[in-house]
């Protein structure tokens, strides 16, 4: 057995563990510190090392190889505010012979190739900037050697910073075929030299904030109904290779991004032209039509979809976490592959549930926050069945269950779910909850076998990495899940890879609704995806959310209003005494419970009643099956 620990120090810091070729845990630092996009540039006790090891069921002493990547480290440029090791670091001895260091792009390449399960492939890595070194070459070397090199007193300080790399993977080895390097500039937030810097710079300019790439991608999909002040041809030439122009940056950007939809569309088009060119060139250089992509640019669904449709590309694999957080995954896989004895093979990774298990939400804990259990605690089957039923009726359900997703997109375990047809104004409600612009799209989930019935695009999309066109006959019906340009960021699920969401979709279909749900991440603005029971119970109290689905219970939220309930046929009703001293009781063959007079009379007269969600008597009746939630009318 070979166990490898991967550590990424840089943007979106993370740690991962690979055991015998299987990725068994991965966690971003932001999920622990609760600081979105949290980064860590050097070895520190802030790193989620212990968390990753605990999730993998191992310890640092059992690890065979530790592989780190230091994005911010540069020759003659470490120390002061950027040491390689922080004082007091105690997770392991950095100079332990097990500890290796890998360059940024090589780790990126490994982060997509090994999870793809391919034995041969072309690999394209593209980002704003990777490792800075004196020779621009990849490396995988002992930490002691790396440390000595980067602290060495060398008079020649000319360096190279990798920006785009093409590899071929064959016979278990990566071979670098081509590499482009970034150019130093005193205005990096203005100077555009690659597809990555183009998208990043324009996103920051239009939205006046970091990490606005998703907003730019959504804005680019809104049709322009006026003469465009900018088109792709202004930004990039039609030559091969395409060349980025200068001078087009002189445009005005107001406070409302909707005034710049033409700019966003032009930038997206230019970005897609650049990335598709480099993808086609990569497969031509490598001579292999199966392509694996990594680097932040591969979070762009529009470009991914265009690459997947290239005539020279037979398949495109993009992992769940192609941006820098995925570096730790590549580091761990490389450590395993170079340490394991004999031939190394991997299976295709189709799931991303690599983080913390959901904390248990007990009935007493939930009731303390004003939640009402609607299914017997501990009965996961009944909870899924009931959750599918309320989804089919139009409810919004927050799901906090299973292990957390590793990547930036919630895939069902830390998600807000609703039905695109049954839930009126679903997108507006979710965007209001998350405080996003009302033009931001939400993502539909569908069973893999149903994908082609409603959408046109690749055969699968387990990580929401592609845009699909909605079939014309369903575009109006699925309006809540469709972007303004007629596309949708679809997630596909199978019973093997995501059984919980697959089951919910099947239950929804059994109630006569389309087997599609809308999915967006369980978090508010500026928050990492929520990953604790307390945070969930507090967040889901928002009036937009109707239910909370845990691992084994469905709860009504405090803001959902009075709860409609009914009496199951197996339950009998009885009144004892009369007048003000009368008692009203529900009972079945197993138990009995008193109820209040009004609820009893409503059940007698109408067969259903509106109950107080905070009533302990009602909660007891629901948990023992003496009452069940009724369908809303």
Coordinates of C-alpha atoms in Angstrom, one line a residue:
X1 CA 0.0 0.0 0.0
X2 CA 1.3 3.4 -1.0
X3 CA -0.1 6.6 0.6
X4 CA 0.7 10.0 -0.7
X5 CA -0.1 13.4 0.8
X6 CA -0.3 16.4 -1.6
X7 CA -0.1 20.0 -0.4
X8 CA -0.7 23.2 -2.4
X9 CA 0.7 26.4 -1.0
X10 CA -0.7 29.3 -3.0
X11 CA -4.1 30.5 -4.2
X12 CA -7.0 28.4 -3.0
X13 CA -4.7 26.3 -0.7
X14 CA -5.6 22.6 -0.3
X15 CA -4.4 19.2 0.8
X16 CA -5.2 15.8 -0.7
X17 CA -4.5 12.1 0.0
X18 CA -4.1 9.4 -2.6
X19 CA -4.0 5.8 -1.5
X20 CA -3.0 3.1 -4.0
X21 CA -4.0 5.2 -7.0
X22 CA -7.4 6.3 -5.5
X23 CA -8.1 9.8 -4.4
X24 CA -9.6 9.3 -0.9
X25 CA -9.6 12.8 0.5
X26 CA -9.2 16.4 -0.5
X27 CA -10.1 19.6 1.2
X28 CA -9.6 23.3 0.6
X29 CA -8.3 25.5 3.4
X30 CA -11.3 27.8 3.0
X31 CA -13.6 25.1 4.3
X32 CA -11.7 25.0 7.6
X33 CA -10.9 28.6 8.1
X34 CA -14.2 29.9 6.6
X35 CA -12.4 32.5 4.6
X36 CA -13.4 32.2 0.9
X37 CA -10.5 31.7 -1.5
X38 CA -8.2 31.4 1.5
X39 CA -4.5 31.0 0.5
X40 CA -1.4 30.0 2.3
X41 CA 2.0 30.6 0.6
X42 CA 4.2 28.5 2.8
X43 CA 4.2 25.5 5.2
X44 CA 2.1 26.6 8.1
X45 CA -0.1 25.0 10.7
X46 CA -3.0 26.7 9.0
X47 CA -2.8 24.1 6.2
X48 CA -5.6 21.5 6.4
X49 CA -3.0 18.7 6.6
X50 CA -4.5 16.9 9.6
X51 CA -8.0 17.3 8.2
X52 CA -7.0 15.6 5.0
X53 CA -5.2 12.8 6.8
X54 CA -8.1 12.3 9.2
X55 CA -10.6 12.1 6.3
X56 CA -8.4 9.5 4.7
X57 CA -8.2 7.4 7.9
X58 CA -4.4 7.7 8.1
X59 CA -1.7 9.6 9.9
X60 CA 1.5 11.4 8.9
X61 CA 3.6 8.5 10.1
X62 CA 1.8 6.1 7.7
X63 CA 2.3 8.4 4.7
X64 CA 5.0 7.2 2.2
X65 CA 5.6 10.4 0.4
X66 CA 4.7 14.1 0.9
X67 CA 4.6 16.3 -2.2
X68 CA 4.3 20.1 -1.9
X69 CA 3.9 22.9 -4.4
X70 CA 4.9 26.5 -3.7
X71 CA 3.2 28.8 -6.2
X72 CA 4.5 32.1 -4.7
X73 CA 8.1 30.9 -4.2
X74 CA 10.7 32.3 -6.7
X75 CA 14.5 32.0 -6.8
X76 CA 16.0 34.8 -4.7
X77 CA 12.5 35.8 -3.8
X78 CA 11.7 33.9 -0.6
X79 CA 11.9 35.1 2.9
X80 CA 10.6 38.3 4.6
X81 CA 6.8 37.9 4.1
X82 CA 7.2 34.7 2.1
X83 CA 9.3 32.1 3.8
X84 CA 9.0 28.5 2.8
X85 CA 8.4 27.4 6.4
X86 CA 6.6 29.4 9.0
X87 CA 7.9 29.5 12.6
X88 CA 6.3 26.7 14.6
X89 CA 5.3 24.5 11.7
X90 CA 4.8 21.1 13.3
X91 CA 2.8 18.8 11.0
X92 CA 6.0 17.1 9.8
X93 CA 9.7 17.9 9.4
X94 CA 10.0 19.7 6.1
X95 CA 13.4 18.2 5.5
X96 CA 12.1 14.7 6.0
X97 CA 13.4 12.5 3.1
X98 CA 9.8 11.7 2.2
X99 CA 9.1 15.4 1.4
X100 CA 9.3 16.3 -2.3
X101 CA 8.5 19.5 -4.2
X102 CA 6.8 19.7 -7.6
X103 CA 6.5 22.5 -10.1
X104 CA 3.1 24.1 -10.7
X105 CA 2.3 23.0 -14.2
X106 CA 3.5 19.5 -13.8
X107 CA 1.2 19.2 -10.7
X108 CA -1.7 20.7 -12.8
X109 CA -1.1 18.1 -15.5
X110 CA -1.2 15.3 -13.0
X111 CA -4.4 16.7 -11.4
X112 CA -6.3 16.0 -14.6
X113 CA -4.5 13.1 -16.2
X114 CA -4.6 10.6 -13.3
X115 CA -8.3 11.3 -12.4
X116 CA -9.2 10.8 -16.1
X117 CA -8.2 7.1 -15.9
X118 CA -6.5 7.4 -19.4
X119 CA -3.3 5.6 -20.0
X120 CA -2.4 7.9 -22.9
X121 CA -3.5 11.5 -23.5
X122 CA -2.7 15.0 -24.5
X123 CA -2.6 17.4 -21.6
X124 CA -3.0 21.2 -21.8
X125 CA -2.3 23.4 -18.8
X126 CA -3.2 27.2 -19.0
X127 CA -3.3 29.8 -16.2
X128 CA -2.1 33.3 -15.4
X129 CA 1.2 32.2 -13.9
X130 CA 2.8 29.0 -12.6
X131 CA 6.2 28.2 -11.1
X132 CA 9.0 30.8 -11.5
X133 CA 12.4 29.1 -12.0
X134 CA 15.8 29.9 -13.5
X135 CA 15.4 27.5 -16.4
X136 CA 11.7 27.3 -16.9
X137 CA 11.7 23.5 -16.7
X138 CA 9.5 21.1 -14.7
X139 CA 10.9 19.6 -11.5
X140 CA 10.1 17.0 -8.9
X141 CA 12.8 17.1 -6.3
X142 CA 13.5 16.7 -2.6
X143 CA 12.5 19.6 -0.4
X144 CA 16.1 20.1 0.8
X145 CA 17.3 20.5 -2.8
X146 CA 14.5 22.9 -3.6
X147 CA 15.1 24.9 -0.4
X148 CA 18.8 25.2 -1.2
X149 CA 18.2 26.3 -4.8
X150 CA 15.6 29.0 -3.9
X151 CA 17.7 30.5 -1.1
X152 CA 21.0 30.3 -3.0
X153 CA 23.1 33.4 -3.5
X154 CA 23.3 33.5 -7.3
X155 CA 24.2 36.6 -9.3
X156 CA 22.2 35.7 -12.4
X157 CA 18.6 36.3 -11.4
X158 CA 16.9 36.0 -14.8
X159 CA 13.8 33.8 -14.4
X160 CA 11.0 32.2 -16.3
X161 CA 7.4 31.9 -15.2
X162 CA 5.3 29.2 -16.9
X163 CA 2.0 30.3 -18.4
X164 CA 0.9 27.6 -20.8
X165 CA 2.2 24.0 -21.2
X166 CA 1.5 21.1 -23.5
X167 CA 2.3 17.5 -22.5
X168 CA 1.9 14.1 -23.8
X169 CA 1.4 11.2 -21.3
X170 CA 2.6 7.8 -22.5
X171 CA 4.1 4.8 -20.8
X172 CA 3.4 6.3 -17.4
X173 CA 5.4 9.5 -18.1
X174 CA 4.8 13.1 -18.8
X175 CA 6.8 14.6 -21.7
X176 CA 6.7 18.4 -22.1
X177 CA 6.2 19.3 -25.8
X178 CA 5.8 23.0 -25.6
X179 CA 5.7 25.8 -23.1
X180 CA 4.9 29.5 -23.1
X181 CA 6.2 31.9 -20.4
X182 CA 4.6 35.1 -19.1
X183 CA 6.2 38.4 -19.6
X184 CA 7.0 40.7 -16.7
X185 CA 5.1 44.0 -16.7
X186 CA 4.6 46.9 -14.4
X187 CA 0.8 46.8 -15.1
X188 CA -0.2 43.2 -14.8
X189 CA -3.9 44.1 -14.2
X190 CA -3.9 46.0 -17.6
X191 CA -1.4 44.1 -19.7
X192 CA -3.1 41.3 -21.6
X193 CA -0.8 38.5 -22.8
X194 CA -2.8 35.3 -22.6
X195 CA -6.3 33.9 -22.5
X196 CA -6.1 33.8 -18.7
X197 CA -5.0 37.4 -18.2
X198 CA -7.6 38.6 -20.7
X199 CA -10.4 37.1 -18.8
X200 CA -9.1 37.9 -15.4
X201 CA -8.3 41.5 -16.1
X202 CA -11.7 42.3 -17.8
X203 CA -13.6 40.5 -15.1
X204 CA -11.9 42.6 -12.4
X205 CA -12.5 45.8 -14.4
X206 CA -16.2 45.3 -15.1
X207 CA -17.1 44.0 -11.6
X208 CA -14.5 45.9 -9.6
X209 CA -13.7 42.8 -7.5
X210 CA -11.6 39.7 -7.6
X211 CA -12.9 36.3 -8.5
X212 CA -15.6 37.6 -10.9
X213 CA -14.9 35.1 -13.7
X214 CA -18.3 33.4 -13.2
X215 CA -20.1 36.7 -13.4
X216 CA -18.3 37.6 -16.6
X217 CA -19.2 34.2 -18.2
X218 CA -22.9 34.7 -17.3
X219 CA -22.9 38.3 -18.5
X220 CA -21.5 37.2 -21.8
X221 CA -24.5 34.9 -22.4
X222 CA -27.0 37.8 -22.3
X223 CA -28.0 38.8 -25.9
X224 CA -26.9 42.3 -26.9
X225 CA -29.8 44.3 -28.3
X226 CA -27.8 47.4 -29.4
X227 CA -24.7 48.1 -31.6
X228 CA -21.7 46.5 -30.0
X229 CA -18.9 48.9 -29.0
X230 CA -16.5 45.9 -28.9
X231 CA -16.3 42.7 -30.9
X232 CA -13.8 39.7 -30.7
X233 CA -12.0 40.9 -33.8
X234 CA -11.0 44.0 -31.9
X235 CA -9.3 41.9 -29.2
X236 CA -7.7 39.0 -31.2
X237 CA -6.5 38.5 -34.7
X238 CA -7.9 35.9 -37.1
X239 CA -4.4 34.6 -37.8
X240 CA -3.1 31.2 -36.8
X241 CA -1.9 31.5 -34.1
X242 CA -4.2 34.3 -33.1
X243 CA -2.5 37.3 -31.6
X244 CA -3.9 39.5 -28.9
X245 CA -4.1 43.1 -29.9
X246 CA -3.6 46.4 -28.0
X247 CA -5.7 49.5 -28.0
X248 CA -9.1 47.9 -27.6
X249 CA -9.0 48.5 -23.9
X250 CA -10.3 52.1 -24.3
X251 CA -13.9 51.6 -23.4
X252 CA -16.1 53.0 -20.6
X253 CA -17.5 50.7 -17.9
X254 CA -20.4 52.0 -15.8
X255 CA -21.7 50.8 -12.5
X256 CA -24.3 48.5 -14.1
X257 CA -22.6 45.4 -15.7
X258 CA -25.6 45.0 -18.0
X259 CA -24.4 48.1 -19.8
X260 CA -21.3 46.0 -20.8
X261 CA -22.9 42.9 -22.2
X262 CA -21.3 43.5 -25.5
X263 CA -17.9 43.8 -23.9
X264 CA -18.4 40.5 -22.0
X265 CA -19.6 38.8 -25.2
X266 CA -16.6 40.0 -27.2
X267 CA -14.1 38.9 -24.4
X268 CA -15.8 35.5 -24.1
X269 CA -15.6 35.0 -27.9
X270 CA -11.9 36.1 -28.0
X271 CA -11.1 33.9 -25.0
X272 CA -12.8 30.9 -26.7
X273 CA -10.9 31.5 -29.9
X274 CA -7.6 31.5 -28.1
X275 CA -8.2 28.5 -25.9
X276 CA -9.6 26.4 -28.8
X277 CA -6.6 27.2 -30.9
X278 CA -4.2 26.1 -28.1
X279 CA -6.3 22.9 -27.5
X280 CA -6.2 22.0 -31.2
X281 CA -2.5 22.7 -31.4
X282 CA -1.9 20.6 -28.3
X283 CA -3.6 17.5 -29.8
X284 CA -1.7 18.1 -33.1
X285 CA 1.6 18.2 -31.3
X286 CA 0.9 15.2 -29.1
X287 CA -0.8 13.2 -31.8
X288 CA -3.4 12.0 -29.4
X289 CA -7.1 13.0 -29.6
X290 CA -8.0 12.4 -25.9
X291 CA -7.3 15.7 -24.1
X292 CA -7.1 16.5 -20.4
X293 CA -7.3 20.2 -19.3
X294 CA -6.2 21.9 -16.2
X295 CA -5.6 25.4 -14.9
X296 CA -8.1 28.1 -14.0
X297 CA -9.2 28.7 -17.6
X298 CA -10.9 25.3 -17.7
X299 CA -13.5 26.6 -15.3
X300 CA -14.9 28.4 -18.4
X301 CA -17.8 26.3 -19.6
X302 CA -18.3 28.0 -22.9
X303 CA -14.7 27.4 -24.0
X304 CA -14.8 23.8 -22.6
X305 CA -17.8 23.1 -24.7
X306 CA -16.1 24.5 -27.8
X307 CA -13.0 22.4 -27.2
X308 CA -15.1 19.3 -26.8
X309 CA -16.6 19.9 -30.2
X310 CA -13.3 20.4 -32.1
X311 CA -12.9 17.8 -34.9
X312 CA -9.4 16.8 -33.6
X313 CA -10.6 16.2 -30.0
X314 CA -12.1 12.8 -29.4
X315 CA -12.7 13.4 -25.7
X316 CA -12.1 16.2 -23.1
X317 CA -11.6 15.5 -19.5
X318 CA -11.7 18.4 -17.0
X319 CA -11.6 17.5 -13.3
X320 CA -13.9 18.8 -10.7
X321 CA -11.3 21.2 -9.5
X322 CA -9.1 22.4 -12.5
X323 CA -8.0 25.6 -10.8
X324 CA -5.2 25.9 -8.2
X325 CA -7.0 24.0 -5.4
X326 CA -6.5 20.9 -7.6
X327 CA -2.8 21.3 -7.4
X328 CA -2.7 19.2 -4.2
X329 CA -4.5 16.4 -6.0
X330 CA -1.9 16.4 -8.8
X331 CA 0.9 16.5 -6.2
X332 CA -0.5 13.5 -4.3
X333 CA -1.0 11.5 -7.5
X334 CA 2.6 12.2 -8.7
X335 CA 3.9 11.2 -5.3
X336 CA 2.0 8.0 -5.5
X337 CA 3.0 7.2 -9.1
X338 CA 6.7 7.8 -8.5
X339 CA 6.8 5.9 -5.2
X340 CA 4.5 2.9 -5.9
X341 CA 6.2 -0.3 -7.1
X342 CA 5.3 -1.8 -10.4
X343 CA 2.8 -0.5 -13.0
X344 CA 0.4 2.2 -11.9
X345 CA -3.1 2.6 -13.2
X346 CA -6.0 4.7 -12.1
X347 CA -9.8 4.7 -12.5
X348 CA -11.7 7.6 -13.9
X349 CA -12.9 9.9 -11.1
X350 CA -16.6 10.7 -11.5
X351 CA -17.3 12.0 -8.0
X352 CA -16.1 14.9 -5.9
X353 CA -17.3 14.0 -2.4
X354 CA -13.9 14.1 -0.8
X355 CA -14.4 16.5 2.1
X356 CA -15.8 16.4 5.6
X357 CA -18.8 14.2 6.3
X358 CA -21.9 16.2 7.3
X359 CA -22.3 16.6 11.0
X360 CA -25.3 14.9 12.6
X361 CA -28.4 17.1 13.0
X362 CA -30.4 15.6 15.9
X363 CA -34.1 16.3 16.3
X364 CA -33.5 18.2 19.6
X365 CA -30.8 20.3 18.0
X366 CA -33.1 21.1 15.0
X367 CA -36.1 21.8 17.2
X368 CA -34.0 24.3 19.2
X369 CA -33.6 26.3 16.0
X370 CA -37.3 26.1 15.2
X371 CA -37.2 23.2 12.7
X372 CA -39.8 20.5 12.6
X373 CA -38.9 16.9 11.7
X374 CA -41.3 15.6 9.0
X375 CA -39.9 12.0 8.8
X376 CA -38.8 9.6 11.5
X377 CA -35.2 10.4 12.4
X378 CA -32.8 7.8 11.1
X379 CA -35.0 6.7 8.2
X380 CA -33.0 7.9 5.2
X381 CA -35.3 6.1 2.7
X382 CA -38.4 7.8 4.1
X383 CA -36.6 11.2 4.1
X384 CA -35.5 10.8 0.4
X385 CA -39.0 9.8 -0.6
X386 CA -40.6 12.7 1.2
X387 CA -38.0 15.2 0.0
X388 CA -38.7 14.1 -3.6
X389 CA -42.4 14.6 -3.0
X390 CA -42.0 18.2 -1.7
X391 CA -39.6 19.0 -4.5
X392 CA -42.2 17.9 -7.0
X393 CA -44.7 20.2 -5.3
X394 CA -42.5 23.2 -5.7
X395 CA -40.5 23.4 -2.4
X396 CA -36.9 24.6 -2.1
X397 CA -34.8 22.1 -0.2
X398 CA -31.4 22.6 1.3
X399 CA -29.4 19.4 1.3
X400 CA -26.7 19.0 3.9
X401 CA -25.6 15.3 3.8
X402 CA -22.7 13.0 3.0
X403 CA -19.2 14.1 2.4
X404 CA -18.6 17.7 1.2
X405 CA -17.6 18.5 -2.4
X406 CA -13.9 19.4 -2.8
X407 CA -14.2 21.6 -5.9
X408 CA -15.8 25.0 -6.3
X409 CA -19.2 23.7 -7.4
X410 CA -21.8 22.1 -5.2
X411 CA -22.9 18.8 -6.7
X412 CA -25.8 17.8 -4.4
X413 CA -24.4 17.2 -0.9
X414 CA -24.1 21.0 0.0
X415 CA -26.8 22.3 -2.3
X416 CA -30.0 24.2 -2.6
X417 CA -32.4 22.2 -4.7
X418 CA -35.8 22.9 -6.4
X419 CA -37.8 21.9 -9.4
X420 CA -37.6 24.2 -12.5
X421 CA -41.3 23.9 -13.3
X422 CA -43.0 23.2 -10.0
X423 CA -41.1 26.0 -8.1
X424 CA -42.4 29.3 -9.3
X425 CA -39.7 32.0 -9.8
X426 CA -37.1 29.5 -8.8
X427 CA -34.1 31.4 -10.2
X428 CA -35.2 34.7 -8.7
X429 CA -35.7 33.2 -5.3
X430 CA -32.3 31.5 -5.3
X431 CA -30.5 34.6 -6.5
X432 CA -32.2 36.7 -3.9
X433 CA -31.2 34.2 -1.2
X434 CA -27.6 34.3 -2.4
X435 CA -27.7 38.1 -3.1
X436 CA -26.6 37.6 -6.7
X437 CA -27.7 39.6 -9.8
X438 CA -31.0 38.5 -11.1
X439 CA -29.5 37.6 -14.5
X440 CA -27.2 35.0 -13.0
X441 CA -28.2 31.5 -14.2
X442 CA -28.7 28.4 -12.0
X443 CA -27.7 24.8 -12.9
X444 CA -30.0 21.9 -13.7
X445 CA -29.3 18.3 -12.6
X446 CA -30.5 15.4 -14.7
X447 CA -30.0 11.6 -14.7
X448 CA -27.3 10.7 -17.3
X449 CA -29.8 8.5 -19.2
X450 CA -32.2 11.5 -19.5
X451 CA -29.6 14.0 -20.7
X452 CA -30.2 13.8 -24.4
X453 CA -33.9 14.0 -24.0
X454 CA -33.7 17.6 -22.8
X455 CA -30.2 18.9 -23.7
X456 CA -27.7 18.8 -26.5
X457 CA -24.0 18.5 -25.7
X458 CA -21.4 16.1 -24.4
X459 CA -22.4 12.6 -23.2
X460 CA -21.8 13.4 -19.5
X461 CA -21.1 16.3 -17.2
X462 CA -20.7 15.1 -13.6
X463 CA -18.8 18.3 -12.5
X464 CA -20.8 21.0 -14.4
X465 CA -17.9 21.6 -16.7
X466 CA -19.8 22.1 -19.9
X467 CA -22.6 24.3 -21.4
X468 CA -25.5 22.5 -23.0
X469 CA -28.1 23.8 -25.4
X470 CA -31.7 23.1 -24.3
X471 CA -33.8 21.4 -26.9
X472 CA -36.3 23.8 -28.4
X473 CA -39.3 21.9 -27.3
X474 CA -38.3 22.2 -23.6
X475 CA -36.8 25.7 -23.6
X476 CA -40.0 27.4 -22.4
X477 CA -40.8 24.7 -19.9
X478 CA -37.3 24.8 -18.4
X479 CA -37.1 28.6 -18.5
X480 CA -36.0 28.8 -14.8
X481 CA -33.0 26.6 -15.5
X482 CA -32.0 28.1 -18.9
X483 CA -29.7 31.1 -19.4
X484 CA -30.7 34.0 -21.7
X485 CA -28.7 32.5 -24.6
X486 CA -30.5 29.1 -24.4
X487 CA -27.7 27.2 -22.6
X488 CA -27.6 25.5 -19.3
X489 CA -24.7 24.4 -17.1
X490 CA -25.9 20.8 -16.7
X491 CA -24.8 18.3 -14.1
X492 CA -25.4 14.6 -14.8
X493 CA -25.7 11.9 -12.2
X494 CA -25.7 8.1 -12.2
X495 CA -26.8 5.7 -9.5
X496 CA -23.3 4.6 -9.0
X497 CA -21.7 8.0 -8.6
X498 CA -24.4 10.1 -7.0
X499 CA -27.1 7.8 -5.7
X500 CA -28.7 10.4 -3.4
X501 CA -29.5 12.9 -6.1
X502 CA -30.3 10.1 -8.6
X503 CA -32.9 8.8 -6.1
X504 CA -34.4 12.3 -5.6
X505 CA -34.8 12.7 -9.4
X506 CA -36.4 9.3 -9.7
X507 CA -38.9 10.2 -6.9
X508 CA -39.7 13.5 -8.6
X509 CA -40.3 11.8 -11.9
X510 CA -42.6 9.3 -10.1
X511 CA -44.8 12.3 -9.1
X512 CA -45.3 13.3 -12.8
X513 CA -42.7 16.0 -13.0
X514 CA -39.7 16.3 -15.3
X515 CA -36.8 14.4 -13.8
X516 CA -34.7 17.6 -13.5
X517 CA -33.8 19.7 -10.5
X518 CA -32.1 23.1 -10.1
X519 CA -28.9 23.0 -8.0
X520 CA -26.9 25.9 -6.6
X521 CA -24.4 25.9 -3.8
X522 CA -25.4 26.1 -0.1
X523 CA -23.8 29.4 0.9
X524 CA -24.4 33.1 1.0
X525 CA -22.4 35.9 -0.6
X526 CA -18.7 35.8 0.2
X527 CA -19.0 32.5 2.0
X528 CA -17.3 29.2 1.3
X529 CA -19.8 26.4 0.8
X530 CA -21.3 25.8 4.3
X531 CA -19.8 22.8 6.1
X532 CA -21.1 22.6 9.6
X533 CA -24.4 21.8 11.3
X534 CA -24.6 25.1 13.1
X535 CA -24.0 27.1 10.0
X536 CA -26.6 25.2 8.1
X537 CA -29.2 25.5 10.8
X538 CA -28.6 29.3 10.9
X539 CA -28.4 29.8 7.1
X540 CA -31.5 27.7 6.1
X541 CA -33.7 29.8 8.3
X542 CA -34.0 32.2 5.4
X543 CA -37.7 32.5 4.4
X544 CA -37.0 31.3 0.8
X545 CA -36.0 27.8 2.0
X546 CA -38.8 25.4 2.8
X547 CA -37.0 22.3 4.0
X548 CA -33.7 21.0 5.2
X549 CA -32.7 17.5 4.2
X550 CA -30.0 15.8 6.3
X551 CA -28.5 12.3 6.0
X552 CA -31.5 10.7 7.6
X553 CA -34.3 13.3 8.2
X554 CA -36.4 15.9 6.4
X555 CA -37.1 19.0 8.4
X556 CA -39.5 21.9 7.8
X557 CA -37.7 25.2 8.2
X558 CA -38.8 27.8 10.8
X559 CA -39.8 30.3 8.1
X560 CA -41.9 27.9 6.1
X561 CA -45.1 29.0 8.0
X562 CA -47.8 26.7 9.4
X563 CA -47.4 23.1 8.5
X564 CA -50.3 21.3 6.8
X565 CA -50.7 17.9 8.4
X566 CA -53.1 14.9 8.0
X567 CA -53.9 11.7 9.8
X568 CA -52.7 8.4 8.3
X569 CA -55.4 5.8 7.9
X570 CA -53.8 3.6 10.5
X571 CA -54.3 6.3 13.2
X572 CA -57.5 6.6 15.2
X573 CA -58.8 9.7 16.9
X574 CA -60.5 9.8 20.3
X575 CA -62.0 12.4 22.6
X576 CA -62.1 11.7 26.4
X577 CA -64.4 13.8 28.6
X578 CA -66.2 17.0 27.6
X579 CA -66.2 20.7 27.9
X580 CA -63.0 22.5 29.0
X581 CA -61.6 19.3 30.5
X582 CA -61.8 17.2 27.3
X583 CA -58.7 15.5 26.1
X584 CA -58.0 14.8 22.4
X585 CA -55.8 11.9 21.5
X586 CA -54.3 10.3 18.3
X587 CA -53.1 6.7 18.5
X588 CA -52.1 3.7 16.5
X589 CA -51.0 0.2 17.5
X590 CA -47.6 1.3 18.7
X591 CA -48.2 4.7 20.5
X592 CA -50.5 7.5 21.3
X593 CA -50.2 11.2 21.9
X594 CA -52.5 14.1 23.0
X595 CA -53.1 17.0 20.5
X596 CA -54.7 20.4 20.9
X597 CA -58.5 20.8 20.4
X598 CA -58.3 23.0 17.2
X599 CA -56.0 20.6 15.4
X600 CA -58.3 17.6 16.4
X601 CA -61.4 19.4 15.2
X602 CA -59.8 20.4 11.9
X603 CA -58.7 16.8 11.3
X604 CA -62.3 15.6 12.0
X605 CA -63.9 18.1 9.7
X606 CA -61.4 18.4 6.9
X607 CA -59.1 15.5 7.2
X608 CA -56.2 17.9 7.4
X609 CA -55.1 20.8 9.6
X610 CA -52.5 23.6 9.9
X611 CA -50.1 22.8 12.7
X612 CA -47.6 25.0 14.6
X613 CA -44.2 23.9 13.5
X614 CA -42.8 24.7 16.9
X615 CA -45.3 22.7 18.9
X616 CA -43.5 19.8 20.6
X617 CA -46.8 17.7 20.6
X618 CA -46.9 18.1 16.8
X619 CA -43.2 17.2 16.4
X620 CA -43.8 14.1 18.6
X621 CA -46.7 13.1 16.4
X622 CA -44.7 13.6 13.2
X623 CA -41.7 11.6 14.5
X624 CA -43.9 8.7 15.6
X625 CA -46.1 8.6 12.4
X626 CA -49.3 9.7 14.2
X627 CA -49.3 12.7 11.8
X628 CA -47.7 13.2 8.4
X629 CA -47.2 16.4 6.4
X630 CA -50.1 16.9 3.9
X631 CA -49.7 18.1 0.4
X632 CA -50.1 21.9 0.0
X633 CA -53.3 23.0 -1.8

